[in-house]
Amino acid sequence: MNLFEQQDQEFTGRHIGPGAADTKVMLQVIGAESLEGLVDKTIPPDIRMSGKLETPPPVSEYQYLEGLRKLAAKNKICKNYIGMGYHPAILPPVIRRNVFENPGWYTPYTPYQAEIAQGRLECLLTFQTLVSDLTGLPLANASLLDEGTAAAEAMHMCLGSVDKEKSQPTRKFFVDEQIFPQTRDILIGRAGPSGIELVFGDFRNFQPDEGYFGILLQYPDDHGEVRDYRVLTGLAHHKHIPVVMATDLLALTLLTPPGELGADLAVGSAQRFGIPLGYGGPHAAFLAASEQFKRFIPGRIIGVSEDAGGRRALRMALQTREQHIRREKATSNICTAQALLANMSALYAVYHGPDGLKNIALRISLLARGLAKALESRGFRQLNNGYFDTLRVEVSSPDHFRSLAERERLNFRYFPDGTVGVSVNETTTRADIDQIMSVFLNSQEEKAADKFFLDSSLDNIPASLTRKSPYLLHPVFNSHHSETRMMRYIRHLESRDLALNTSMIPLGSCTMKLNSTTELIPLGWPEWADIHPFVPPQQAEGYQQMLQELDQMLQAITGFAACSLQPNSGAQGEYTGLMVIKAYLRDIGEVQRNIVLIPVSAHGTNPASAVMAGMQVITVNCDDAGNIDLNDLESKARANAPSLAALMVTYPSTHGVFEVRIKEICQIIHANGGQVYMDGANLNAQVGLTSPALTGADVCHLNLHKTFAIPHGGGGPGMGPIGVAAHLAAYLPGHPQEKPAREKAIHAVAAAPFSSASILLISYGYIRLLGPEGLRLATAYAILNANYMKALLAPHFQILFAGAHGFCAHEFILDLRPFRSCGVEAEDVAKRLMDYSFHAPTLSFPVPGTLMIEPTESEDKAELDRFCQALIAIRAEIADIESGKSDRKDNPLHNAPHTQADLMANDWSHPYSRQQAAFPLDFLWEHKFWPAVGRLNNTLGDRNLVCTCEPTSSYAD
């Protein structure tokens, strides 16, 4: 290799952990002659890829950023007054630098191990409090995907609350016609599989009756008008019909909150709280509800509990709602949230405080009112009576107006009736208002605008809808308004969380790999960050080119004919793939096919997604080796052949094995008229070596936040695009903003055409930087690292499942159930790992009482060794319990994790030393991460659900 080629491929060496010398040692340990030989003995030969991937050659990090700057220049940055739930916002630099650009915030995993996630949990609790206070409703979750899908979740919540004893289930849901068009389209798509009849109309003419199970209203509405819904909510409550309001958090600093207008649920987006537009995302959605819905709220709720020492501690509450437990009985398939964006929005509110937020809202509304007065004084008719930030103005020639506006780089909304929408935002200045006026006047061939005049009148908000109730009274919103205080507060929260900048996070099936700085830097460039999702296509040529190239690269990797980049989580990809299959079956006259076969080992979102898609789930057994039981599969496929729609299969399996008969599995399904849906959670073991298409699958979702390097962000954002075979391509999801519409496309599954478009840049960069050979090597090293750890741990632990040659794929499972005889559970090992400064592997999935370990390709040998040393040391501690050397109840495992407060206490009554508790291995003296709290009391937290910031007195107590 010459020096120039070496430079082009340098990123591969930075992304992959082990170097050449370490690779040689690791291969010797596992008994493989070469990396290629290991792959040959791991992946079945009949599905191996011949030749290399047809993706672009690798580029160096410098070359990549230079090229991306040229691509970014094809995006045209304009002033955006489009609205529709997306508004330019100002991200405070202190949050940009210390959160958005900080791996301590963007690389942690979902806070399942609460003791080492107290900072994120605190921030998400603040987000819940923010949402609860502003909406006037007592409960809120820790963010959803976007406003449109949050509205769909609320619709299903209303349905779930209907009296189950009714002989004729209520199936009608009223939606006011002034709902955002993207929300309308998502609702239509989500309603069909559940048998919900959507009724659209004018809320003023609607008379609720017992045939309805819910109502959805927009506040302010799609036109920007602020309307009083109290009469309707009163009538609805008389009929016991819950009301949902889609709303704007910033507007609620001035407007009467939904809870006070009679709403039972409120949904929306927190994007205005400092989050860049990003051509559609990612942005944290919110959902708030009254007490009666607390057992129905989808997604995650952060609750207050206490630890083993009685100290206040936070955790994810009501975890029995998680899909791995509820499976086909789940009412939602929410898995990935938008935790990083929820945290940023919460910190935006903390930084500005209630007065700062109100001043931002007042300034926006005063500018809108001033513009309205100026327009009215020049003879324009402004149609909104009450409004917060949005005007709707009549113009004589909409096309002429639009050409003038776009020449001035101004984007407005153009309604079907010819009126123009103007949504004022946080970035708008008086000079901007002057420019807007000039465009309006020139469109009418009037004289140039007079200087804009602003007064303090705010009569655009009706007195009956002016907010009088206080909000954000908690000290967290009233203490950190200087940059110094804010910087230290963010650092304090970060210090309570274990992230990838601390140590490896070896979560099976979650692929916590390197999230390269080079891949992430461009997200902050204005050319990518400041593009509204509904701008004209010619203003987003850079985005369009990047998305098209990413689409083509994903097609090459999966072997499929087409992709959709719209699904914004893995579970959303599952749902989308199944809906595409349903649309295809309907189109070919096989509408009766609605049965989905799912192995018992599948991710819990698989059956949950199938039920959401209106399908019936039948489970398929697995054999003792962890493979799908082919006899059971074939029997159930044949028995249900007339109704068989699909098989959902994860490959490699959730047991970490490449099933050698995967092609036969797919053939059985196809022979019985079904389609094969592949869960792409484990695609990190496929890329460049095999592909979903080679195995025989028809559709596969791709977890970009796993295989393709998008950071997990403490629980999100994620992306779940799907790839499909040629016969399914026509049915990929459309969007109401897509022109022309595709005839056979299913309804939108996300609020924006490319959902969280800005983070697609990360996966685009990952593929471009690695190139075909780098992608192949990344997969091979993921397999090598897993087998190396497996070999080190095999003498000490029982390891479940392996392939025909004794190798695993990219992950493996430690069986801890034998230790129950001495009172040790898998959870004890997970908590004890925290004392060794590590996050636990995946706990009790797919087999209860086990740990599933996935090291990824990014971890080097030294880190793999440290983690194995920790587990081996814990095994020795278990041996001490088994032999009676350690007390069966009072031992380091049962008391783990140990906090600094535990060690510094005057009273140390345990039979083991403080050093054994906190520094059991020498490397911890130089590299120690302290859990913020002791082991959580989960039962207490669920019995006494508190999911907003408590009064100050509770902290004092």
Coordinates of N, CA and C in Angstrom, one line a residue, residues 174-278:
F174 N -62.4 11.5 16.8 CA -62.6 12.8 16.1 C -61.3 13.6 16.0
V175 N -61.0 14.1 14.9 CA -59.8 15.0 14.7 C -60.3 16.3 14.0
D176 N -60.0 17.4 14.7 CA -60.3 18.7 14.1 C -59.6 18.9 12.8
E177 N -60.2 19.5 11.8 CA -59.6 19.6 10.5 C -58.4 20.6 10.5
Q178 N -58.2 21.4 11.5 CA -57.1 22.3 11.6 C -55.9 21.6 12.4
I179 N -55.6 20.4 12.0 CA -54.5 19.7 12.5 C -53.4 19.8 11.5
F180 N -52.1 19.7 11.9 CA -51.0 19.7 11.0 C -51.2 18.6 10.0
P181 N -50.9 18.9 8.7 CA -51.1 17.8 7.6 C -50.3 16.6 7.8
Q182 N -49.0 16.8 8.3 CA -48.2 15.6 8.6 C -48.8 14.7 9.7
T183 N -49.3 15.4 10.7 CA -50.0 14.6 11.8 C -51.2 13.9 11.3
R184 N -52.0 14.5 10.4 CA -53.1 13.9 9.8 C -52.8 12.6 9.1
D185 N -51.7 12.7 8.3 CA -51.3 11.5 7.5 C -50.8 10.4 8.4
I186 N -50.1 10.7 9.4 CA -49.6 9.6 10.3 C -50.8 9.0 11.0
L187 N -51.8 9.8 11.4 CA -53.0 9.2 12.1 C -53.7 8.3 11.2
I188 N -53.9 8.7 9.9 CA -54.6 7.8 9.0 C -53.9 6.5 8.9
G189 N -52.5 6.5 8.8 CA -51.8 5.3 8.7 C -51.9 4.4 9.9
R190 N -51.9 5.0 11.1 CA -51.9 4.3 12.3 C -53.3 3.8 12.7
A191 N -54.3 4.5 12.2 CA -55.7 4.1 12.6 C -56.1 2.9 12.0
G192 N -55.8 2.7 10.7 CA -56.3 1.5 9.9 C -56.0 0.2 10.6
P193 N -54.8 -0.2 11.0 CA -54.5 -1.5 11.5 C -55.3 -1.8 12.8
S194 N -55.7 -0.7 13.6 CA -56.4 -0.9 14.8 C -57.9 -0.8 14.6
G195 N -58.3 -0.7 13.4 CA -59.8 -0.6 13.2 C -60.4 0.7 13.7
I196 N -59.6 1.7 13.7 CA -60.1 3.0 14.2 C -60.7 3.8 13.0
E197 N -61.9 4.3 13.2 CA -62.5 5.2 12.2 C -62.2 6.7 12.6
L198 N -61.4 7.3 11.7 CA -61.1 8.7 12.0 C -62.2 9.6 11.4
V199 N -62.7 10.6 12.1 CA -63.7 11.5 11.7 C -63.1 12.9 11.7
F200 N -62.9 13.5 10.6 CA -62.3 14.8 10.5 C -63.5 15.9 10.3
G201 N -63.3 17.0 11.0 CA -64.4 18.0 10.9 C -64.0 19.3 11.7
D202 N -64.9 20.2 11.7 CA -64.8 21.5 12.4 C -65.2 21.3 13.8
F203 N -64.3 21.5 14.8 CA -64.7 21.2 16.2 C -65.9 22.0 16.6
R204 N -66.2 23.1 16.0 CA -67.3 24.0 16.4 C -68.7 23.3 16.1
N205 N -68.6 22.4 15.1 CA -69.9 21.8 14.7 C -70.0 20.3 15.2
F206 N -69.0 19.9 16.0 CA -69.0 18.5 16.4 C -69.7 18.3 17.7
Q207 N -70.6 17.3 17.7 CA -71.3 16.9 18.9 C -70.8 15.5 19.4
P208 N -70.1 15.4 20.4 CA -69.5 14.1 20.8 C -70.7 13.2 21.4
D209 N -70.5 11.9 21.0 CA -71.5 11.0 21.6 C -70.7 9.7 21.9
E210 N -71.4 8.7 22.4 CA -70.8 7.5 23.0 C -70.1 6.7 21.9
G211 N -70.2 7.0 20.7 CA -69.5 6.3 19.6 C -68.1 6.6 19.5
Y212 N -67.6 7.7 20.2 CA -66.3 8.2 20.1 C -65.5 7.8 21.3
F213 N -64.2 7.5 21.1 CA -63.3 7.2 22.2 C -62.3 8.3 22.5
G214 N -62.3 9.3 21.6 CA -61.3 10.4 21.8 C -61.5 11.5 20.8
I215 N -60.8 12.6 21.2 CA -60.9 13.8 20.3 C -59.5 14.4 20.3
L216 N -59.0 14.9 19.1 CA -57.7 15.5 18.9 C -57.9 16.9 18.4
L217 N -57.3 17.9 19.1 CA -57.4 19.3 18.7 C -56.0 19.9 18.6
Q218 N -55.8 20.9 17.8 CA -54.5 21.6 17.7 C -54.6 23.0 18.3
Y219 N -53.6 23.3 19.2 CA -53.7 24.5 20.0 C -52.3 25.1 20.1
P220 N -52.0 26.3 19.4 CA -52.7 26.9 18.3 C -52.9 26.0 17.1
D221 N -53.9 26.3 16.3 CA -54.2 25.3 15.2 C -53.3 25.4 14.0
D222 N -53.6 24.7 13.0 CA -52.7 24.6 11.8 C -52.6 26.0 11.1
H223 N -53.6 26.8 11.2 CA -53.6 28.2 10.6 C -52.9 29.1 11.5
G224 N -52.6 28.7 12.8 CA -52.0 29.6 13.7 C -53.0 30.3 14.7
E225 N -54.2 29.9 14.5 CA -55.3 30.6 15.3 C -55.3 29.9 16.7
V226 N -55.6 30.8 17.7 CA -55.7 30.3 19.1 C -57.2 30.3 19.3
R227 N -57.7 29.1 19.7 CA -59.2 29.0 19.9 C -59.5 28.4 21.3
D228 N -60.6 28.8 21.8 CA -61.1 28.3 23.1 C -61.9 27.0 22.9
Y229 N -61.4 26.0 23.5 CA -62.0 24.6 23.3 C -62.9 24.2 24.5
R230 N -63.1 25.1 25.4 CA -63.7 24.7 26.7 C -65.1 24.1 26.5
V231 N -65.9 24.7 25.6 CA -67.3 24.1 25.4 C -67.2 22.7 25.0
L232 N -66.3 22.4 24.0 CA -66.2 21.0 23.5 C -65.7 20.1 24.6
T233 N -64.6 20.5 25.3 CA -64.1 19.6 26.3 C -65.1 19.3 27.4
G234 N -65.9 20.3 27.7 CA -67.0 20.1 28.7 C -68.0 19.0 28.2
L235 N -68.4 19.2 27.0 CA -69.3 18.2 26.4 C -68.6 16.8 26.4
A236 N -67.4 16.7 26.0 CA -66.6 15.5 25.9 C -66.5 14.8 27.3
H237 N -66.2 15.6 28.3 CA -66.1 15.0 29.6 C -67.4 14.5 30.1
H238 N -68.5 15.1 29.8 CA -69.8 14.7 30.1 C -70.1 13.3 29.6
K239 N -69.5 13.0 28.4 CA -69.7 11.7 27.8 C -68.5 10.8 28.1
H240 N -67.6 11.2 29.0 CA -66.4 10.4 29.3 C -65.5 10.1 28.1
I241 N -65.4 11.1 27.3 CA -64.5 11.0 26.1 C -63.2 11.8 26.4
P242 N -62.1 11.2 26.4 CA -60.8 12.0 26.6 C -60.5 12.9 25.4
V243 N -59.8 14.0 25.7 CA -59.5 15.0 24.7 C -58.0 15.2 24.7
V244 N -57.4 15.1 23.5 CA -56.0 15.3 23.3 C -55.8 16.7 22.6
M245 N -54.8 17.4 23.1 CA -54.4 18.7 22.4 C -53.0 18.6 22.0
A246 N -52.7 18.8 20.7 CA -51.4 19.0 20.2 C -51.1 20.5 20.3
T247 N -49.9 20.8 21.0 CA -49.7 22.2 21.4 C -48.2 22.6 21.2
D248 N -48.0 23.8 21.5 CA -46.7 24.4 21.4 C -46.2 24.9 22.8
L249 N -45.1 24.3 23.3 CA -44.6 24.6 24.6 C -44.3 26.0 24.8
L250 N -43.7 26.7 23.8 CA -43.3 28.1 24.0 C -44.5 29.0 24.1
A251 N -45.5 28.6 23.3 CA -46.8 29.4 23.3 C -47.4 29.3 24.7
L252 N -47.3 28.2 25.3 CA -47.9 27.9 26.6 C -47.4 28.8 27.7
T253 N -46.3 29.5 27.5 CA -45.8 30.4 28.5 C -46.8 31.6 28.6
L254 N -47.5 31.8 27.5 CA -48.5 33.0 27.4 C -49.9 32.5 27.4
L255 N -50.2 31.3 26.9 CA -51.5 30.8 26.7 C -52.0 29.9 27.9
T256 N -53.3 29.9 28.1 CA -53.9 29.0 29.1 C -53.5 27.6 28.7
P257 N -53.0 26.9 29.7 CA -52.5 25.5 29.3 C -53.6 24.5 29.0
P258 N -53.3 23.5 28.2 CA -54.4 22.5 27.9 C -55.1 21.9 29.0
G259 N -54.3 21.6 30.1 CA -55.0 21.0 31.3 C -56.1 21.9 31.8
E260 N -55.9 23.2 31.7 CA -56.9 24.2 32.2 C -58.1 24.4 31.3
L261 N -57.9 24.0 30.0 CA -58.9 24.0 29.0 C -59.7 22.7 28.9
G262 N -59.3 21.8 29.8 CA -60.1 20.5 29.8 C -59.5 19.4 29.0
A263 N -58.2 19.6 28.6 CA -57.6 18.5 27.9 C -57.1 17.4 28.9
D264 N -57.2 16.1 28.4 CA -56.7 15.0 29.3 C -55.3 14.6 28.9
L265 N -54.9 14.9 27.6 CA -53.6 14.6 27.2 C -53.1 15.8 26.3
A266 N -51.8 16.0 26.3 CA -51.2 17.0 25.5 C -50.0 16.5 24.8
V267 N -49.8 16.7 23.5 CA -48.6 16.3 22.8 C -48.0 17.4 22.0
G268 N -46.8 17.2 21.5 CA -46.2 18.3 20.7 C -44.7 18.0 20.6
S269 N -44.0 19.0 20.2 CA -42.5 19.0 20.0 C -41.9 20.0 20.8
A270 N -40.7 19.6 21.4 CA -39.9 20.6 22.2 C -38.8 21.2 21.4
Q271 N -39.0 21.1 20.0 CA -37.9 21.6 19.1 C -37.6 23.1 19.4
R272 N -38.6 23.9 19.7 CA -38.4 25.3 19.8 C -37.5 25.7 21.0
F273 N -37.3 24.7 21.9 CA -36.4 24.9 23.0 C -35.0 24.7 22.7
G274 N -34.5 25.4 21.7 CA -33.0 25.4 21.4 C -32.5 24.4 20.5
I275 N -33.4 23.6 19.8 CA -32.9 22.5 19.0 C -32.9 22.9 17.5
P276 N -31.8 22.7 16.8 CA -31.7 23.1 15.4 C -32.8 22.4 14.5
L277 N -33.2 23.0 13.4 CA -34.2 22.4 12.5 C -33.7 21.1 11.9
G278 N -32.5 21.0 11.4 CA -31.9 19.8 10.9 C -32.7 19.1 9.8

